[in-house]
């Protein structure tokens, strides 16, 4: 079984506890997460393999571990609770921290570099495309003006500039005004969309027969990618209307629509408010 987004090991702990016969491969691009998970999962030593990698590298990871296919894969997308709760990572607009936002703090550009060096049109595109922010141009223009006075170094100043860029009436609805812009920066910096577009088909290919994959996504960009990939492999390849007996698809949807968290779950874990769950099973063929 693969936990493609290991984080601090919460999901892995439950899987290893409830399924005592599985061997779990945990993948994370965050070295800090790997260290936390090693401690949390120490009692399962011998049943776990933890790998520092990005989840679109899953086929290579499981091959290196000696497996040709797997029986289960879990994705819990987006930023982890652990990353949000560590102010120095700069993911949260609710805490003052350096503008970093890299999931792998050893690689790539920081949020500060993006905010302080990218042009206004490119910033607006990022905010619009990855955050679905309707005030993207206003926010970008304000950032350009403010950085001419002083470069951005921390999350609280950026959050305040974003807040001031949005009309007062809009600020009072839909959560924190900086939410969408911070999401957009994080997605762009970590190349999350491109990686996910590669990762989901690759993961589907390495499922064993009767293997299952579950994906938890937290915004529409992620969910659309998952829905599109799942629909493609669970639909007959014969065009509708042709007088040909369709070949059964190799995959079966376990969730026709995305499923949301229950009220009880949300009350216990407010971060589950926006979660969407999709699941699929491989019913034919073999792992590629």
PDB file of C-alpha atoms in Angstrom:
ATOM      1  CA  UNK A   1       0.000   0.000   0.000  1.00  0.00           C
ATOM      2  CA  UNK A   2       1.276   3.482  -0.862  1.00  0.00           C
ATOM      3  CA  UNK A   3       0.617   6.635   1.138  1.00  0.00           C
ATOM      4  CA  UNK A   4       1.543   9.096  -1.597  1.00  0.00           C
ATOM      5  CA  UNK A   5       1.328  12.115   0.715  1.00  0.00           C
ATOM      6  CA  UNK A   6       2.860  10.834   3.939  1.00  0.00           C
ATOM      7  CA  UNK A   7       2.876  14.071   5.934  1.00  0.00           C
ATOM      8  CA  UNK A   8       3.277  13.383   9.646  1.00  0.00           C
ATOM      9  CA  UNK A   9       2.060   9.808   9.119  1.00  0.00           C
ATOM     10  CA  UNK A  10      -1.501  10.076  10.425  1.00  0.00           C
ATOM     11  CA  UNK A  11      -3.156   8.151   7.595  1.00  0.00           C
ATOM     12  CA  UNK A  12      -0.307   5.641   7.503  1.00  0.00           C
ATOM     13  CA  UNK A  13      -0.648   4.997  11.233  1.00  0.00           C
ATOM     14  CA  UNK A  14      -4.339   4.130  10.815  1.00  0.00           C
ATOM     15  CA  UNK A  15      -3.706   1.927   7.774  1.00  0.00           C
ATOM     16  CA  UNK A  16      -0.936  -0.007   9.516  1.00  0.00           C
ATOM     17  CA  UNK A  17      -3.056  -0.397  12.640  1.00  0.00           C
ATOM     18  CA  UNK A  18      -6.201  -1.622  10.895  1.00  0.00           C
ATOM     19  CA  UNK A  19      -4.467  -3.817   8.293  1.00  0.00           C
ATOM     20  CA  UNK A  20      -1.730  -5.744  10.138  1.00  0.00           C
ATOM     21  CA  UNK A  21      -0.605  -7.683   7.049  1.00  0.00           C
ATOM     22  CA  UNK A  22       0.264  -4.769   4.788  1.00  0.00           C
ATOM     23  CA  UNK A  23       3.642  -3.272   3.973  1.00  0.00           C
ATOM     24  CA  UNK A  24       3.352   0.486   3.527  1.00  0.00           C
ATOM     25  CA  UNK A  25       5.446   2.721   1.296  1.00  0.00           C
ATOM     26  CA  UNK A  26       5.222   6.357   2.377  1.00  0.00           C
ATOM     27  CA  UNK A  27       6.233   9.117  -0.040  1.00  0.00           C
ATOM     28  CA  UNK A  28       6.748  12.792   0.718  1.00  0.00           C
ATOM     29  CA  UNK A  29       8.732  15.615  -0.876  1.00  0.00           C
ATOM     30  CA  UNK A  30       9.163  17.240   2.552  1.00  0.00           C
ATOM     31  CA  UNK A  31      12.155  15.919   4.516  1.00  0.00           C
ATOM     32  CA  UNK A  32      10.705  17.331   7.729  1.00  0.00           C
ATOM     33  CA  UNK A  33       7.572  15.254   7.163  1.00  0.00           C
ATOM     34  CA  UNK A  34       9.657  12.124   6.662  1.00  0.00           C
ATOM     35  CA  UNK A  35      11.399  12.738   9.994  1.00  0.00           C
ATOM     36  CA  UNK A  36       8.092  13.274  11.822  1.00  0.00           C
ATOM     37  CA  UNK A  37       6.581  10.163  10.257  1.00  0.00           C
ATOM     38  CA  UNK A  38       9.588   8.011  11.185  1.00  0.00           C
ATOM     39  CA  UNK A  39       9.010   8.873  14.825  1.00  0.00           C
ATOM     40  CA  UNK A  40       5.247   8.407  14.676  1.00  0.00           C
ATOM     41  CA  UNK A  41       5.483   5.069  12.855  1.00  0.00           C
ATOM     42  CA  UNK A  42       8.461   3.653  14.761  1.00  0.00           C
ATOM     43  CA  UNK A  43       6.355   0.835  16.256  1.00  0.00           C
ATOM     44  CA  UNK A  44       5.732  -0.461  12.721  1.00  0.00           C
ATOM     45  CA  UNK A  45       9.428  -0.736  11.841  1.00  0.00           C
ATOM     46  CA  UNK A  46       9.839  -3.592   9.369  1.00  0.00           C
ATOM     47  CA  UNK A  47       6.465  -2.898   7.747  1.00  0.00           C
ATOM     48  CA  UNK A  48       7.240   0.558   6.382  1.00  0.00           C
ATOM     49  CA  UNK A  49       9.450   2.089   3.707  1.00  0.00           C
ATOM     50  CA  UNK A  50       9.619   5.893   3.776  1.00  0.00           C
ATOM     51  CA  UNK A  51      10.934   7.647   0.675  1.00  0.00           C
ATOM     52  CA  UNK A  52      11.817  11.286   0.002  1.00  0.00           C
ATOM     53  CA  UNK A  53      10.276  11.794  -3.437  1.00  0.00           C
ATOM     54  CA  UNK A  54       7.495  13.544  -5.328  1.00  0.00           C
ATOM     55  CA  UNK A  55       4.425  11.394  -5.887  1.00  0.00           C
ATOM     56  CA  UNK A  56       4.626  11.490  -9.679  1.00  0.00           C
ATOM     57  CA  UNK A  57       7.754   9.351  -9.186  1.00  0.00           C
ATOM     58  CA  UNK A  58       5.658   6.566  -7.634  1.00  0.00           C
ATOM     59  CA  UNK A  59       6.309   3.927 -10.347  1.00  0.00           C
ATOM     60  CA  UNK A  60      10.067   4.306  -9.889  1.00  0.00           C
ATOM     61  CA  UNK A  61       9.717   4.309  -6.093  1.00  0.00           C
ATOM     62  CA  UNK A  62       7.773   1.053  -5.925  1.00  0.00           C
ATOM     63  CA  UNK A  63      10.050  -0.597  -8.490  1.00  0.00           C
ATOM     64  CA  UNK A  64      13.084   0.342  -6.394  1.00  0.00           C
ATOM     65  CA  UNK A  65      11.320  -1.168  -3.367  1.00  0.00           C
ATOM     66  CA  UNK A  66      10.928  -4.453  -5.244  1.00  0.00           C
ATOM     67  CA  UNK A  67       7.242  -4.307  -6.224  1.00  0.00           C
ATOM     68  CA  UNK A  68       5.674  -4.548  -9.675  1.00  0.00           C
ATOM     69  CA  UNK A  69       2.294  -3.268  -8.454  1.00  0.00           C
ATOM     70  CA  UNK A  70       0.411  -2.247  -5.316  1.00  0.00           C
ATOM     71  CA  UNK A  71      -2.959  -3.037  -3.754  1.00  0.00           C
ATOM     72  CA  UNK A  72      -3.849   0.416  -2.501  1.00  0.00           C
ATOM     73  CA  UNK A  73      -2.874   4.063  -2.991  1.00  0.00           C
ATOM     74  CA  UNK A  74      -3.914   7.081  -0.938  1.00  0.00           C
ATOM     75  CA  UNK A  75      -3.481  10.726  -1.936  1.00  0.00           C
ATOM     76  CA  UNK A  76      -4.309  13.503   0.551  1.00  0.00           C
ATOM     77  CA  UNK A  77      -3.576  16.517  -1.616  1.00  0.00           C
ATOM     78  CA  UNK A  78      -2.471  20.048  -0.837  1.00  0.00           C
ATOM     79  CA  UNK A  79      -0.578  21.402   2.125  1.00  0.00           C
ATOM     80  CA  UNK A  80      -0.486  19.235   5.251  1.00  0.00           C
ATOM     81  CA  UNK A  81      -1.712  20.280   8.681  1.00  0.00           C
ATOM     82  CA  UNK A  82       1.861  19.930   9.905  1.00  0.00           C
ATOM     83  CA  UNK A  83       3.112  22.397   7.282  1.00  0.00           C
ATOM     84  CA  UNK A  84       0.335  24.864   8.104  1.00  0.00           C
ATOM     85  CA  UNK A  85       1.148  24.637  11.802  1.00  0.00           C
ATOM     86  CA  UNK A  86       4.865  25.394  11.312  1.00  0.00           C
ATOM     87  CA  UNK A  87       5.008  29.205  10.953  1.00  0.00           C
ATOM     88  CA  UNK A  88       8.529  29.202   9.528  1.00  0.00           C
ATOM     89  CA  UNK A  89       7.284  27.431   6.383  1.00  0.00           C
ATOM     90  CA  UNK A  90       5.222  30.480   5.368  1.00  0.00           C
ATOM     91  CA  UNK A  91       2.144  28.562   4.162  1.00  0.00           C
ATOM     92  CA  UNK A  92      -0.357  30.232   6.476  1.00  0.00           C
ATOM     93  CA  UNK A  93      -1.729  33.738   6.090  1.00  0.00           C
ATOM     94  CA  UNK A  94      -2.842  33.540   9.733  1.00  0.00           C
ATOM     95  CA  UNK A  95       0.720  33.588  11.095  1.00  0.00           C
ATOM     96  CA  UNK A  96       3.645  35.918  10.481  1.00  0.00           C
ATOM     97  CA  UNK A  97       6.472  33.985   8.853  1.00  0.00           C
ATOM     98  CA  UNK A  98       9.109  34.182   6.104  1.00  0.00           C
ATOM     99  CA  UNK A  99       7.610  33.938   2.615  1.00  0.00           C
ATOM    100  CA  UNK A 100       8.766  30.457   1.636  1.00  0.00           C
ATOM    101  CA  UNK A 101       5.899  28.014   0.819  1.00  0.00           C
ATOM    102  CA  UNK A 102       8.152  25.302  -0.606  1.00  0.00           C
ATOM    103  CA  UNK A 103       7.058  21.785   0.294  1.00  0.00           C
ATOM    104  CA  UNK A 104      10.643  20.676  -0.236  1.00  0.00           C
ATOM    105  CA  UNK A 105      12.625  23.376   1.537  1.00  0.00           C
ATOM    106  CA  UNK A 106      15.819  22.207  -0.198  1.00  0.00           C
ATOM    107  CA  UNK A 107      14.616  22.884  -3.732  1.00  0.00           C
ATOM    108  CA  UNK A 108      12.952  25.531  -5.878  1.00  0.00           C
ATOM    109  CA  UNK A 109      12.096  29.209  -5.633  1.00  0.00           C
ATOM    110  CA  UNK A 110      10.414  30.785  -2.617  1.00  0.00           C
ATOM    111  CA  UNK A 111       7.217  32.803  -2.438  1.00  0.00           C
ATOM    112  CA  UNK A 112       9.317  35.884  -1.662  1.00  0.00           C
ATOM    113  CA  UNK A 113      11.222  35.478  -4.936  1.00  0.00           C
ATOM    114  CA  UNK A 114       7.975  35.193  -6.883  1.00  0.00           C
ATOM    115  CA  UNK A 115       6.309  38.162  -5.192  1.00  0.00           C
ATOM    116  CA  UNK A 116       9.378  40.399  -5.424  1.00  0.00           C
ATOM    117  CA  UNK A 117      10.566  39.628  -8.974  1.00  0.00           C
ATOM    118  CA  UNK A 118       7.659  38.524 -11.191  1.00  0.00           C
ATOM    119  CA  UNK A 119       5.881  41.065 -13.377  1.00  0.00           C
ATOM    120  CA  UNK A 120       2.345  42.205 -12.701  1.00  0.00           C
ATOM    121  CA  UNK A 121       0.760  40.279 -15.577  1.00  0.00           C
ATOM    122  CA  UNK A 122       2.450  37.034 -14.538  1.00  0.00           C
ATOM    123  CA  UNK A 123       1.438  37.480 -10.897  1.00  0.00           C
ATOM    124  CA  UNK A 124      -2.158  38.150 -11.953  1.00  0.00           C
ATOM    125  CA  UNK A 125      -2.131  35.031 -14.133  1.00  0.00           C
ATOM    126  CA  UNK A 126      -0.897  32.898 -11.231  1.00  0.00           C
ATOM    127  CA  UNK A 127      -3.523  34.275  -8.843  1.00  0.00           C
ATOM    128  CA  UNK A 128      -6.301  33.826 -11.403  1.00  0.00           C
ATOM    129  CA  UNK A 129      -5.289  30.421 -12.757  1.00  0.00           C
ATOM    130  CA  UNK A 130      -4.321  28.676  -9.534  1.00  0.00           C
ATOM    131  CA  UNK A 131      -6.418  30.566  -6.996  1.00  0.00           C
ATOM    132  CA  UNK A 132      -9.471  31.399  -9.116  1.00  0.00           C
ATOM    133  CA  UNK A 133      -9.120  34.889  -7.635  1.00  0.00           C
ATOM    134  CA  UNK A 134     -11.428  37.366  -9.376  1.00  0.00           C
ATOM    135  CA  UNK A 135      -9.452  40.359  -8.075  1.00  0.00           C
ATOM    136  CA  UNK A 136      -6.149  38.955  -9.371  1.00  0.00           C
ATOM    137  CA  UNK A 137      -5.162  42.050 -11.356  1.00  0.00           C
ATOM    138  CA  UNK A 138      -5.950  44.441  -8.508  1.00  0.00           C
ATOM    139  CA  UNK A 139      -3.907  42.357  -6.081  1.00  0.00           C
ATOM    140  CA  UNK A 140      -0.973  42.085  -8.501  1.00  0.00           C
ATOM    141  CA  UNK A 141      -0.971  45.835  -9.176  1.00  0.00           C
ATOM    142  CA  UNK A 142      -0.980  46.599  -5.451  1.00  0.00           C
ATOM    143  CA  UNK A 143       1.888  44.160  -4.835  1.00  0.00           C
ATOM    144  CA  UNK A 144       3.988  45.804  -7.568  1.00  0.00           C
ATOM    145  CA  UNK A 145       3.361  49.240  -6.046  1.00  0.00           C
ATOM    146  CA  UNK A 146       4.130  48.115  -2.485  1.00  0.00           C
ATOM    147  CA  UNK A 147       7.333  46.266  -3.351  1.00  0.00           C
ATOM    148  CA  UNK A 148       8.758  49.437  -4.915  1.00  0.00           C
ATOM    149  CA  UNK A 149       8.640  50.909  -1.415  1.00  0.00           C
ATOM    150  CA  UNK A 150       9.881  47.792   0.375  1.00  0.00           C
ATOM    151  CA  UNK A 151      10.374  44.191  -0.742  1.00  0.00           C
ATOM    152  CA  UNK A 152       8.102  41.560   0.783  1.00  0.00           C
ATOM    153  CA  UNK A 153       9.741  39.283   3.337  1.00  0.00           C
ATOM    154  CA  UNK A 154       6.917  37.966   5.525  1.00  0.00           C
ATOM    155  CA  UNK A 155       3.458  36.477   5.150  1.00  0.00           C
ATOM    156  CA  UNK A 156       1.594  38.949   7.370  1.00  0.00           C
ATOM    157  CA  UNK A 157       2.506  41.988   5.254  1.00  0.00           C
ATOM    158  CA  UNK A 158       1.551  40.165   2.061  1.00  0.00           C
ATOM    159  CA  UNK A 159      -1.770  39.073   3.588  1.00  0.00           C
ATOM    160  CA  UNK A 160      -2.524  42.649   4.629  1.00  0.00           C
ATOM    161  CA  UNK A 161      -1.724  44.046   1.164  1.00  0.00           C
ATOM    162  CA  UNK A 162      -3.999  41.428  -0.397  1.00  0.00           C
ATOM    163  CA  UNK A 163      -6.764  42.286   2.067  1.00  0.00           C
ATOM    164  CA  UNK A 164      -6.497  45.989   1.230  1.00  0.00           C
ATOM    165  CA  UNK A 165      -6.662  45.206  -2.512  1.00  0.00           C
ATOM    166  CA  UNK A 166     -10.078  43.572  -2.249  1.00  0.00           C
ATOM    167  CA  UNK A 167     -13.298  45.632  -2.007  1.00  0.00           C
ATOM    168  CA  UNK A 168     -14.535  45.975   1.565  1.00  0.00           C
ATOM    169  CA  UNK A 169     -17.877  44.293   0.848  1.00  0.00           C
ATOM    170  CA  UNK A 170     -16.131  41.212  -0.533  1.00  0.00           C
ATOM    171  CA  UNK A 171     -13.717  40.976   2.407  1.00  0.00           C
ATOM    172  CA  UNK A 172     -16.614  40.195   4.713  1.00  0.00           C
ATOM    173  CA  UNK A 173     -17.582  37.000   2.876  1.00  0.00           C
ATOM    174  CA  UNK A 174     -15.872  33.764   1.844  1.00  0.00           C
ATOM    175  CA  UNK A 175     -13.210  33.438   4.516  1.00  0.00           C
ATOM    176  CA  UNK A 176      -9.878  35.251   4.748  1.00  0.00           C
ATOM    177  CA  UNK A 177      -9.285  37.626   1.795  1.00  0.00           C
ATOM    178  CA  UNK A 178      -5.771  36.232   1.258  1.00  0.00           C
ATOM    179  CA  UNK A 179      -6.861  32.584   1.087  1.00  0.00           C
ATOM    180  CA  UNK A 180      -7.044  32.251  -2.698  1.00  0.00           C
ATOM    181  CA  UNK A 181      -3.842  34.174  -3.384  1.00  0.00           C
ATOM    182  CA  UNK A 182      -1.830  32.155  -0.876  1.00  0.00           C
ATOM    183  CA  UNK A 183      -3.264  28.961  -2.384  1.00  0.00           C
ATOM    184  CA  UNK A 184      -2.248  30.124  -5.856  1.00  0.00           C
ATOM    185  CA  UNK A 185       1.301  30.917  -4.775  1.00  0.00           C
ATOM    186  CA  UNK A 186       1.695  27.549  -3.070  1.00  0.00           C
ATOM    187  CA  UNK A 187       0.377  25.640  -6.082  1.00  0.00           C
ATOM    188  CA  UNK A 188       2.620  27.551  -8.484  1.00  0.00           C
ATOM    189  CA  UNK A 189       5.779  27.321  -6.368  1.00  0.00           C
ATOM    190  CA  UNK A 190       5.388  23.571  -5.880  1.00  0.00           C
ATOM    191  CA  UNK A 191       4.170  22.874  -9.450  1.00  0.00           C
ATOM    192  CA  UNK A 192       1.261  20.982  -7.912  1.00  0.00           C
ATOM    193  CA  UNK A 193      -1.065  20.893 -10.912  1.00  0.00           C
ATOM    194  CA  UNK A 194       1.449  19.547 -13.447  1.00  0.00           C
ATOM    195  CA  UNK A 195       2.700  16.981 -10.947  1.00  0.00           C
ATOM    196  CA  UNK A 196      -0.841  15.825 -10.146  1.00  0.00           C
ATOM    197  CA  UNK A 197      -1.707  15.530 -13.850  1.00  0.00           C
ATOM    198  CA  UNK A 198       1.221  13.118 -14.244  1.00  0.00           C
ATOM    199  CA  UNK A 199       0.793  11.345 -10.921  1.00  0.00           C
ATOM    200  CA  UNK A 200      -2.819  10.160 -11.125  1.00  0.00           C
ATOM    201  CA  UNK A 201      -2.479   8.206 -14.428  1.00  0.00           C
ATOM    202  CA  UNK A 202       0.894   6.821 -13.306  1.00  0.00           C
ATOM    203  CA  UNK A 203      -0.603   5.647 -10.022  1.00  0.00           C
ATOM    204  CA  UNK A 204      -3.588   4.038 -11.753  1.00  0.00           C
ATOM    205  CA  UNK A 205      -1.196   2.051 -13.937  1.00  0.00           C
ATOM    206  CA  UNK A 206       0.585   0.441 -10.983  1.00  0.00           C
ATOM    207  CA  UNK A 207      -2.542  -0.790  -9.211  1.00  0.00           C
ATOM    208  CA  UNK A 208      -2.828  -4.561  -9.006  1.00  0.00           C
ATOM    209  CA  UNK A 209      -6.107  -6.184 -10.019  1.00  0.00           C
ATOM    210  CA  UNK A 210      -8.726  -5.409  -7.319  1.00  0.00           C
ATOM    211  CA  UNK A 211      -6.433  -2.649  -6.057  1.00  0.00           C
ATOM    212  CA  UNK A 212      -8.038   0.595  -4.961  1.00  0.00           C
ATOM    213  CA  UNK A 213      -7.057   4.246  -5.043  1.00  0.00           C
ATOM    214  CA  UNK A 214      -8.539   7.010  -2.891  1.00  0.00           C
ATOM    215  CA  UNK A 215      -7.903  10.715  -3.474  1.00  0.00           C
ATOM    216  CA  UNK A 216      -8.763  13.547  -1.093  1.00  0.00           C
ATOM    217  CA  UNK A 217      -8.707  16.944  -2.811  1.00  0.00           C
ATOM    218  CA  UNK A 218      -9.424  20.378  -1.394  1.00  0.00           C
ATOM    219  CA  UNK A 219     -10.188  22.666  -4.308  1.00  0.00           C
ATOM    220  CA  UNK A 220     -11.778  22.454  -7.727  1.00  0.00           C
ATOM    221  CA  UNK A 221      -8.518  22.467  -9.709  1.00  0.00           C
ATOM    222  CA  UNK A 222      -7.364  19.262  -8.012  1.00  0.00           C
ATOM    223  CA  UNK A 223     -10.780  17.611  -8.090  1.00  0.00           C
ATOM    224  CA  UNK A 224     -11.240  18.239 -11.817  1.00  0.00           C
ATOM    225  CA  UNK A 225      -7.946  16.517 -12.608  1.00  0.00           C
ATOM    226  CA  UNK A 226      -8.867  13.487 -10.505  1.00  0.00           C
ATOM    227  CA  UNK A 227     -12.407  13.306 -11.902  1.00  0.00           C
ATOM    228  CA  UNK A 228     -11.167  13.525 -15.490  1.00  0.00           C
ATOM    229  CA  UNK A 229      -8.545  10.789 -14.992  1.00  0.00           C
ATOM    230  CA  UNK A 230     -10.954   8.461 -13.181  1.00  0.00           C
ATOM    231  CA  UNK A 231     -13.695   8.958 -15.773  1.00  0.00           C
ATOM    232  CA  UNK A 232     -11.305   8.267 -18.655  1.00  0.00           C
ATOM    233  CA  UNK A 233     -10.192   4.862 -17.360  1.00  0.00           C
ATOM    234  CA  UNK A 234     -13.618   3.727 -16.121  1.00  0.00           C
ATOM    235  CA  UNK A 235     -15.401   4.367 -19.421  1.00  0.00           C
ATOM    236  CA  UNK A 236     -15.533   1.992 -22.389  1.00  0.00           C
ATOM    237  CA  UNK A 237     -13.251   3.063 -25.227  1.00  0.00           C
ATOM    238  CA  UNK A 238     -15.881   2.335 -27.908  1.00  0.00           C
ATOM    239  CA  UNK A 239     -17.486   5.571 -29.210  1.00  0.00           C
ATOM    240  CA  UNK A 240     -21.165   5.886 -28.316  1.00  0.00           C
ATOM    241  CA  UNK A 241     -23.554   4.753 -31.042  1.00  0.00           C
ATOM    242  CA  UNK A 242     -21.270   2.345 -32.908  1.00  0.00           C
ATOM    243  CA  UNK A 243     -22.643  -1.205 -33.415  1.00  0.00           C
ATOM    244  CA  UNK A 244     -19.709  -2.747 -31.563  1.00  0.00           C
ATOM    245  CA  UNK A 245     -19.773  -4.727 -28.342  1.00  0.00           C
ATOM    246  CA  UNK A 246     -17.957  -2.495 -25.837  1.00  0.00           C
ATOM    247  CA  UNK A 247     -14.920  -3.848 -24.059  1.00  0.00           C
ATOM    248  CA  UNK A 248     -15.388  -3.581 -20.287  1.00  0.00           C
ATOM    249  CA  UNK A 249     -13.252  -0.886 -18.705  1.00  0.00           C
ATOM    250  CA  UNK A 250     -10.361  -1.999 -16.491  1.00  0.00           C
ATOM    251  CA  UNK A 251     -11.458   0.337 -13.685  1.00  0.00           C
ATOM    252  CA  UNK A 252     -14.679   0.819 -11.720  1.00  0.00           C
ATOM    253  CA  UNK A 253     -15.685   4.006  -9.931  1.00  0.00           C
ATOM    254  CA  UNK A 254     -16.399   3.461  -6.245  1.00  0.00           C
ATOM    255  CA  UNK A 255     -17.752   7.005  -5.914  1.00  0.00           C
ATOM    256  CA  UNK A 256     -20.021   8.262  -8.702  1.00  0.00           C
ATOM    257  CA  UNK A 257     -19.755  11.786  -7.354  1.00  0.00           C
ATOM    258  CA  UNK A 258     -17.172  13.262  -5.023  1.00  0.00           C
ATOM    259  CA  UNK A 259     -18.037  12.760  -1.367  1.00  0.00           C
ATOM    260  CA  UNK A 260     -17.806  15.461   1.293  1.00  0.00           C
ATOM    261  CA  UNK A 261     -16.934  15.219   4.964  1.00  0.00           C
ATOM    262  CA  UNK A 262     -19.772  14.691   7.422  1.00  0.00           C
ATOM    263  CA  UNK A 263     -20.857  17.410   9.840  1.00  0.00           C
ATOM    264  CA  UNK A 264     -19.310  15.379  12.653  1.00  0.00           C
ATOM    265  CA  UNK A 265     -15.963  15.162  10.843  1.00  0.00           C
ATOM    266  CA  UNK A 266     -15.985  18.889  10.095  1.00  0.00           C
ATOM    267  CA  UNK A 267     -16.760  19.741  13.720  1.00  0.00           C
ATOM    268  CA  UNK A 268     -13.787  17.635  14.822  1.00  0.00           C
ATOM    269  CA  UNK A 269     -11.517  18.730  11.965  1.00  0.00           C
ATOM    270  CA  UNK A 270     -12.478  22.111  10.437  1.00  0.00           C
ATOM    271  CA  UNK A 271      -9.824  21.702   7.723  1.00  0.00           C
ATOM    272  CA  UNK A 272     -12.014  18.956   6.238  1.00  0.00           C
ATOM    273  CA  UNK A 273     -14.680  21.507   5.280  1.00  0.00           C
ATOM    274  CA  UNK A 274     -13.657  21.659   1.615  1.00  0.00           C
ATOM    275  CA  UNK A 275     -12.477  18.069   1.159  1.00  0.00           C
ATOM    276  CA  UNK A 276     -13.744  15.985  -1.759  1.00  0.00           C
ATOM    277  CA  UNK A 277     -13.155  12.224  -1.807  1.00  0.00           C
ATOM    278  CA  UNK A 278     -13.047  10.069  -4.941  1.00  0.00           C
ATOM    279  CA  UNK A 279     -12.247   6.360  -5.104  1.00  0.00           C
ATOM    280  CA  UNK A 280     -11.670   3.840  -7.890  1.00  0.00           C
ATOM    281  CA  UNK A 281     -10.928   0.115  -8.189  1.00  0.00           C
ATOM    282  CA  UNK A 282      -8.945  -1.746 -10.824  1.00  0.00           C
ATOM    283  CA  UNK A 283     -11.120  -4.670 -11.921  1.00  0.00           C
ATOM    284  CA  UNK A 284      -9.215  -5.887 -14.969  1.00  0.00           C
ATOM    285  CA  UNK A 285      -5.729  -6.132 -16.405  1.00  0.00           C
ATOM    286  CA  UNK A 286      -2.473  -6.186 -14.487  1.00  0.00           C
ATOM    287  CA  UNK A 287      -0.178  -3.498 -13.113  1.00  0.00           C
ATOM    288  CA  UNK A 288       1.684  -1.818 -15.959  1.00  0.00           C
TER     289      UNK A 288
END
